[in-house]
mmCIF file of C-alpha atoms in Angstrom:
data_model
loop_
_atom_site.group_PDB
_atom_site.id
_atom_site.type_symbol
_atom_site.label_atom_id
_atom_site.label_comp_id
_atom_site.label_asym_id
_atom_site.label_seq_id
_atom_site.Cartn_x
_atom_site.Cartn_y
_atom_site.Cartn_z
ATOM 1 C CA UNK X 1061 0.000 0.000 0.000
ATOM 2 C CA UNK X 1062 0.998 3.640 0.486
ATOM 3 C CA UNK X 1063 3.249 2.819 3.457
ATOM 4 C CA UNK X 1064 5.183 0.177 1.532
ATOM 5 C CA UNK X 1065 5.664 2.593 -1.380
ATOM 6 C CA UNK X 1066 6.843 5.390 0.920
ATOM 7 C CA UNK X 1067 9.255 3.071 2.758
ATOM 8 C CA UNK X 1068 10.793 1.953 -0.543
ATOM 9 C CA UNK X 1069 11.076 5.584 -1.665
ATOM 10 C CA UNK X 1070 12.834 6.580 1.584
ATOM 11 C CA UNK X 1071 15.254 3.673 1.350
ATOM 12 C CA UNK X 1072 16.130 4.559 -2.260
ATOM 13 C CA UNK X 1073 16.679 8.197 -1.281
ATOM 14 C CA UNK X 1074 18.874 7.169 1.662
ATOM 15 C CA UNK X 1075 20.940 4.880 -0.589
ATOM 16 C CA UNK X 1076 21.347 7.644 -3.167
ATOM 17 C CA UNK X 1077 22.428 10.127 -0.465
ATOM 18 C CA UNK X 1078 24.907 7.607 0.966
ATOM 19 C CA UNK X 1079 26.439 6.950 -2.455
ATOM 20 C CA UNK X 1080 26.815 10.698 -3.042
ATOM 21 C CA UNK X 1081 28.351 11.166 0.422
ATOM 22 C CA UNK X 1082 30.897 8.418 -0.234
ATOM 23 C CA UNK X 1083 31.874 10.101 -3.504
ATOM 24 C CA UNK X 1084 32.167 13.497 -1.793
ATOM 25 C CA UNK X 1085 34.266 12.003 1.014
ATOM 26 C CA UNK X 1086 36.556 10.315 -1.486
ATOM 27 C CA UNK X 1087 36.965 13.577 -3.424
ATOM 28 C CA UNK X 1088 37.704 15.427 -0.193
ATOM 29 C CA UNK X 1089 40.323 12.901 0.901
ATOM 30 C CA UNK X 1090 42.103 13.289 -2.444
ATOM 31 C CA UNK X 1091 41.942 17.108 -2.342
ATOM 32 C CA UNK X 1092 43.092 17.232 1.281
ATOM 33 C CA UNK X 1093 46.022 14.902 0.600
ATOM 34 C CA UNK X 1094 47.057 16.992 -2.417
ATOM 35 C CA UNK X 1095 46.880 20.257 -0.460
ATOM 36 C CA UNK X 1096 48.755 18.787 2.517
ATOM 37 C CA UNK X 1097 51.496 17.616 0.152
ATOM 38 C CA UNK X 1098 51.562 21.069 -1.468
ATOM 39 C CA UNK X 1099 51.878 22.866 1.860
ATOM 40 C CA UNK X 1100 54.549 20.429 3.023
ATOM 41 C CA UNK X 1101 56.596 20.819 -0.190
ATOM 42 C CA UNK X 1102 56.362 24.619 -0.111
ATOM 43 C CA UNK X 1103 57.319 24.820 3.563
ATOM 44 C CA UNK X 1104 60.311 22.552 3.030
ATOM 45 C CA UNK X 1105 61.338 24.586 -0.028
ATOM 46 C CA UNK X 1106 61.125 27.732 2.085
ATOM 47 C CA UNK X 1107 63.308 26.130 4.765
ATOM 48 C CA UNK X 1108 65.948 25.130 2.181
ATOM 49 C CA UNK X 1109 66.088 28.606 0.632
ATOM 50 C CA UNK X 1110 66.165 30.428 3.982
ATOM 51 C CA UNK X 1111 68.905 28.208 5.292
ATOM 52 C CA UNK X 1112 71.086 28.905 2.249
ATOM 53 C CA UNK X 1113 70.127 32.514 1.677
ATOM 54 C CA UNK X 1114 73.213 34.676 1.101
ATOM 55 C CA UNK X 1115 75.528 31.679 0.834
ATOM 56 C CA UNK X 1116 77.202 30.769 -2.437
ATOM 57 C CA UNK X 1117 76.385 27.112 -1.990
ATOM 58 C CA UNK X 1118 74.346 26.412 -5.072
ATOM 59 C CA UNK X 1119 75.440 22.797 -5.097
ATOM 60 C CA UNK X 1120 74.045 22.331 -1.637
ATOM 61 C CA UNK X 1121 70.778 24.069 -2.596
ATOM 62 C CA UNK X 1122 70.461 21.842 -5.661
ATOM 63 C CA UNK X 1123 71.050 18.707 -3.627
ATOM 64 C CA UNK X 1124 68.406 19.602 -1.035
ATOM 65 C CA UNK X 1125 65.912 20.763 -3.663
ATOM 66 C CA UNK X 1126 66.288 17.449 -5.448
ATOM 67 C CA UNK X 1127 64.482 15.839 -2.490
ATOM 68 C CA UNK X 1128 61.488 18.075 -3.256
ATOM 69 C CA UNK X 1129 61.440 17.571 -7.032
ATOM 70 C CA UNK X 1130 58.456 15.197 -6.938
ATOM 71 C CA UNK X 1131 56.404 17.542 -4.793
ATOM 72 C CA UNK X 1132 57.279 20.625 -6.843
ATOM 73 C CA UNK X 1133 56.481 18.846 -10.098
ATOM 74 C CA UNK X 1134 53.103 17.716 -8.673
ATOM 75 C CA UNK X 1135 52.219 21.324 -7.855
ATOM 76 C CA UNK X 1136 53.084 22.368 -11.401
ATOM 77 C CA UNK X 1137 51.177 19.438 -12.933
ATOM 78 C CA UNK X 1138 48.068 20.239 -10.894
ATOM 79 C CA UNK X 1139 47.724 23.413 -12.959
ATOM 80 C CA UNK X 1140 46.368 25.492 -10.080
ATOM 81 C CA UNK X 1141 49.116 28.116 -10.050
ATOM 82 C CA UNK X 1142 49.528 31.460 -11.819
ATOM 83 C CA UNK X 1143 52.042 31.874 -14.619
ATOM 84 C CA UNK X 1144 54.400 33.715 -12.250
ATOM 85 C CA UNK X 1145 54.133 30.990 -9.601
ATOM 86 C CA UNK X 1146 54.754 28.385 -12.262
ATOM 87 C CA UNK X 1147 57.902 30.169 -13.438
ATOM 88 C CA UNK X 1148 59.148 30.255 -9.828
ATOM 89 C CA UNK X 1149 58.506 26.543 -9.399
ATOM 90 C CA UNK X 1150 60.218 25.847 -12.720
ATOM 91 C CA UNK X 1151 63.251 27.829 -11.587
ATOM 92 C CA UNK X 1152 63.412 25.701 -8.415
ATOM 93 C CA UNK X 1153 63.133 22.529 -10.478
ATOM 94 C CA UNK X 1154 65.872 23.825 -12.774
ATOM 95 C CA UNK X 1155 68.065 24.663 -9.795
ATOM 96 C CA UNK X 1156 67.557 21.166 -8.376
ATOM 97 C CA UNK X 1157 68.728 19.638 -11.664
ATOM 98 C CA UNK X 1158 71.941 21.662 -11.897
ATOM 99 C CA UNK X 1159 75.227 19.845 -11.602
ATOM 100 C CA UNK X 1160 77.971 21.174 -9.387
ATOM 101 C CA UNK X 1161 79.903 22.808 -12.263
ATOM 102 C CA UNK X 1162 76.827 24.716 -13.380
ATOM 103 C CA UNK X 1163 75.405 25.918 -10.096
ATOM 104 C CA UNK X 1164 75.310 29.458 -8.823
ATOM 105 C CA UNK X 1165 78.463 29.045 -6.798
ATOM 106 C CA UNK X 1166 80.652 28.799 -9.901
ATOM 107 C CA UNK X 1167 78.888 31.398 -12.008
ATOM 108 C CA UNK X 1168 80.703 34.770 -12.097
ATOM 109 C CA UNK X 1169 77.468 36.737 -11.969
ATOM 110 C CA UNK X 1170 76.230 34.854 -8.906
ATOM 111 C CA UNK X 1171 77.139 37.500 -6.404
ATOM 112 C CA UNK X 1172 75.822 37.324 -2.855
ATOM 113 C CA UNK X 1173 73.478 40.281 -3.327
ATOM 114 C CA UNK X 1174 72.066 38.889 -6.571
ATOM 115 C CA UNK X 1175 71.368 35.518 -4.937
ATOM 116 C CA UNK X 1176 69.725 37.186 -1.958
ATOM 117 C CA UNK X 1177 67.536 39.238 -4.269
ATOM 118 C CA UNK X 1178 66.532 36.267 -6.380
ATOM 119 C CA UNK X 1179 65.914 33.994 -3.383
ATOM 120 C CA UNK X 1180 63.990 36.713 -1.581
ATOM 121 C CA UNK X 1181 61.597 37.094 -4.512
ATOM 122 C CA UNK X 1182 61.157 33.354 -4.664
ATOM 123 C CA UNK X 1183 60.497 33.204 -0.896
ATOM 124 C CA UNK X 1184 57.769 35.846 -1.186
ATOM 125 C CA UNK X 1185 56.090 33.927 -3.992
ATOM 126 C CA UNK X 1186 56.328 30.613 -2.124
ATOM 127 C CA UNK X 1187 54.935 32.272 1.010
ATOM 128 C CA UNK X 1188 51.937 33.499 -1.023
ATOM 129 C CA UNK X 1189 51.453 30.042 -2.508
ATOM 130 C CA UNK X 1190 51.660 28.444 0.933
ATOM 131 C CA UNK X 1191 49.052 30.853 2.297
ATOM 132 C CA UNK X 1192 46.743 30.122 -0.619
ATOM 133 C CA UNK X 1193 47.184 26.365 -0.196
ATOM 134 C CA UNK X 1194 46.461 26.586 3.533
ATOM 135 C CA UNK X 1195 43.384 28.708 2.769
ATOM 136 C CA UNK X 1196 42.178 26.131 0.262
ATOM 137 C CA UNK X 1197 42.819 23.365 2.797
ATOM 138 C CA UNK X 1198 40.708 25.154 5.416
ATOM 139 C CA UNK X 1199 37.991 25.757 2.830
ATOM 140 C CA UNK X 1200 37.728 22.139 1.652
ATOM 141 C CA UNK X 1201 37.745 20.915 5.257
ATOM 142 C CA UNK X 1202 34.919 23.307 6.101
ATOM 143 C CA UNK X 1203 32.950 22.192 3.028
ATOM 144 C CA UNK X 1204 33.497 18.555 3.958
ATOM 145 C CA UNK X 1205 32.338 19.143 7.529
ATOM 146 C CA UNK X 1206 29.173 20.902 6.327
ATOM 147 C CA UNK X 1207 28.467 18.217 3.716
ATOM 148 C CA UNK X 1208 28.968 15.447 6.284
ATOM 149 C CA UNK X 1209 26.648 17.228 8.735
ATOM 150 C CA UNK X 1210 23.963 17.775 6.066
ATOM 151 C CA UNK X 1211 24.161 14.098 5.090
ATOM 152 C CA UNK X 1212 23.948 12.954 8.723
ATOM 153 C CA UNK X 1213 20.840 15.088 9.292
ATOM 154 C CA UNK X 1214 19.178 13.855 6.068
ATOM 155 C CA UNK X 1215 20.041 10.200 6.770
ATOM 156 C CA UNK X 1216 18.821 10.420 10.366
ATOM 157 C CA UNK X 1217 15.547 12.008 9.246
ATOM 158 C CA UNK X 1218 14.959 9.373 6.573
ATOM 159 C CA UNK X 1219 15.883 6.516 8.928
ATOM 160 C CA UNK X 1220 13.586 7.813 11.689
ATOM 161 C CA UNK X 1221 10.668 8.293 9.293
ATOM 162 C CA UNK X 1222 11.225 4.845 7.767
ATOM 163 C CA UNK X 1223 11.367 3.229 11.230
ATOM 164 C CA UNK X 1224 8.033 4.843 12.191
ATOM 165 C CA UNK X 1225 6.389 3.688 8.953
ATOM 166 C CA UNK X 1226 7.735 0.151 9.399
ATOM 167 C CA UNK X 1227 6.220 0.042 12.912
ATOM 168 C CA UNK X 1228 2.910 1.272 11.511
ATOM 169 C CA UNK X 1229 3.068 -1.367 8.784
ATOM 170 C CA UNK X 1230 3.855 -4.053 11.356
ATOM 171 C CA UNK X 1231 0.968 -2.921 13.589
ATOM 172 C CA UNK X 1232 -1.379 -2.927 10.599
ATOM 173 C CA UNK X 1233 -0.242 -6.435 9.657
ATOM 174 C CA UNK X 1234 -0.760 -7.672 13.228
ATOM 175 C CA UNK X 1235 -4.215 -6.072 13.355
ATOM 176 C CA UNK X 1236 -5.092 -7.672 10.021
ATOM 177 C CA UNK X 1237 -3.849 -11.024 11.298
ATOM 178 C CA UNK X 1238 -5.869 -10.687 14.520
ATOM 179 C CA UNK X 1239 -8.957 -9.659 12.534
ATOM 180 C CA UNK X 1240 -8.510 -12.654 10.249
ATOM 181 C CA UNK X 1241 -8.257 -14.976 13.268
ATOM 182 C CA UNK X 1242 -11.358 -13.417 14.825
ATOM 183 C CA UNK X 1243 -13.229 -13.775 11.538
ATOM 184 C CA UNK X 1244 -12.158 -17.408 11.323
ATOM 185 C CA UNK X 1245 -13.315 -18.042 14.889
ATOM 186 C CA UNK X 1246 -16.639 -16.309 14.187
ATOM 187 C CA UNK X 1247 -17.102 -18.406 11.052
ATOM 188 C CA UNK X 1248 -16.459 -21.577 13.028
ATOM 189 C CA UNK X 1249 -18.958 -20.471 15.665
ATOM 190 C CA UNK X 1250 -21.530 -19.708 12.954
ATOM 191 C CA UNK X 1251 -20.967 -23.120 11.395
ATOM 192 C CA UNK X 1252 -21.498 -24.788 14.793
ATOM 193 C CA UNK X 1253 -24.646 -22.736 15.383
ATOM 194 C CA UNK X 1254 -26.007 -23.679 11.960
ATOM 195 C CA UNK X 1255 -25.314 -27.353 12.661
ATOM 196 C CA UNK X 1256 -27.094 -27.072 16.020
ATOM 197 C CA UNK X 1257 -30.015 -25.277 14.367
ATOM 198 C CA UNK X 1258 -30.232 -27.950 11.696
ATOM 199 C CA UNK X 1259 -30.198 -30.654 14.365
ATOM 200 C CA UNK X 1260 -32.887 -28.824 16.375
ATOM 201 C CA UNK X 1261 -35.000 -28.327 13.249
ATOM 202 C CA UNK X 1262 -34.728 -32.026 12.401
ATOM 203 C CA UNK X 1263 -35.668 -32.968 15.972
ATOM 204 C CA UNK X 1264 -38.642 -30.575 15.848
ATOM 205 C CA UNK X 1265 -39.853 -32.055 12.568
ATOM 206 C CA UNK X 1266 -39.492 -35.544 14.009
ATOM 207 C CA UNK X 1267 -41.348 -34.452 17.127
ATOM 208 C CA UNK X 1268 -44.140 -32.924 15.024
ATOM 209 C CA UNK X 1269 -44.386 -36.118 13.005
ATOM 210 C CA UNK X 1270 -44.461 -38.211 16.159
ATOM 211 C CA UNK X 1271 -47.149 -36.014 17.693
ATOM 212 C CA UNK X 1272 -49.221 -36.217 14.511
ATOM 213 C CA UNK X 1273 -48.978 -40.002 14.505
ATOM 214 C CA UNK X 1274 -49.932 -40.184 18.174
ATOM 215 C CA UNK X 1275 -52.809 -37.763 17.614
ATOM 216 C CA UNK X 1276 -54.109 -39.950 14.765
ATOM 217 C CA UNK X 1277 -53.719 -43.042 16.935
ATOM 218 C CA UNK X 1278 -55.561 -41.293 19.761
ATOM 219 C CA UNK X 1279 -58.412 -40.295 17.459
ATOM 220 C CA UNK X 1280 -58.676 -43.847 16.200
ATOM 221 C CA UNK X 1281 -58.627 -45.175 19.755
ATOM 222 C CA UNK X 1282 -61.322 -42.707 20.748
ATOM 223 C CA UNK X 1283 -63.437 -43.794 17.769
ATOM 224 C CA UNK X 1284 -62.865 -47.444 18.555
ATOM 225 C CA UNK X 1285 -63.660 -46.828 22.193
ATOM 226 C CA UNK X 1286 -66.858 -45.018 21.216
ATOM 227 C CA UNK X 1287 -67.926 -47.924 19.067
ATOM 228 C CA UNK X 1288 -67.140 -50.393 21.852
ATOM 229 C CA UNK X 1289 -69.143 -48.284 24.292
ATOM 230 C CA UNK X 1290 -72.095 -48.162 21.884
ATOM 231 C CA UNK X 1291 -71.928 -51.952 21.440
ATOM 232 C CA UNK X 1292 -71.851 -52.454 25.175
ATOM 233 C CA UNK X 1293 -74.800 -50.142 25.610
ATOM 234 C CA UNK X 1294 -76.673 -52.007 22.889
ATOM 235 C CA UNK X 1295 -75.856 -55.326 24.539
ATOM 236 C CA UNK X 1296 -77.041 -53.994 27.828
ATOM 237 C CA UNK X 1297 -80.286 -52.948 26.247
ATOM 238 C CA UNK X 1298 -80.706 -56.366 24.658
ATOM 239 C CA UNK X 1299 -79.989 -58.071 27.960
ATOM 240 C CA UNK X 1300 -82.351 -55.753 29.750
ATOM 241 C CA UNK X 1301 -85.069 -56.479 27.244
ATOM 242 C CA UNK X 1302 -84.469 -60.210 27.664
ATOM 243 C CA UNK X 1303 -84.802 -59.941 31.419
ATOM 244 C CA UNK X 1304 -88.061 -58.072 31.139
ATOM 245 C CA UNK X 1305 -89.546 -60.616 28.789
ATOM 246 C CA UNK X 1306 -88.513 -63.447 31.153
ATOM 247 C CA UNK X 1307 -90.158 -61.821 34.095
ATOM 248 C CA UNK X 1308 -93.325 -61.232 32.160
ATOM 249 C CA UNK X 1309 -93.547 -64.838 31.300
#
């Protein structure tokens, strides 16, 4: 009936919401992991540059940046950076690939002030990128929390409503079952009553028949008795007449 249809509808809606929530959670986990890796790579890059700022140790910078190559390349590949930020990341990747003979330490133009200026600009850009990544991380976490809460509220509402309807359906089924049993019992009682009535009717008909027979027999006996009485009276008269004649003689 209507309850069964509504229960099925609620269960389909709950399943659909759960599937969507699982997809959203999976997407969030991927985005969060990517942003955490981005923040980690940028912070480590910042630490490497700050530690070597002002020192003509390009070989050392290259060696330490090589450890971050995978992370830096992932940030570039994600395509979520401006053209300027991409050029900065590319310069870091290029620096990490330099061999000792080609690094800043052995280049005549690589003066201390020039390195400080270049590194400082890179640090500012990385700091901006880190701030943006952390902002995005906070944003996706907030969105995930709100989506999870909305799903929990929807699921709870659907589950509660479905539970109530299932109880109503169960009660209705029990009532129907009880009514069916009562109807069955009433039918049995009616059948017994009809059998008793039939038996009583048969007995009454037999009794009527018996009474009719006895009444007929009684009438016949009364008639026979009347005739016998008349015969006796006639005999008495005859006898009386005989006695009178005898005396007269």
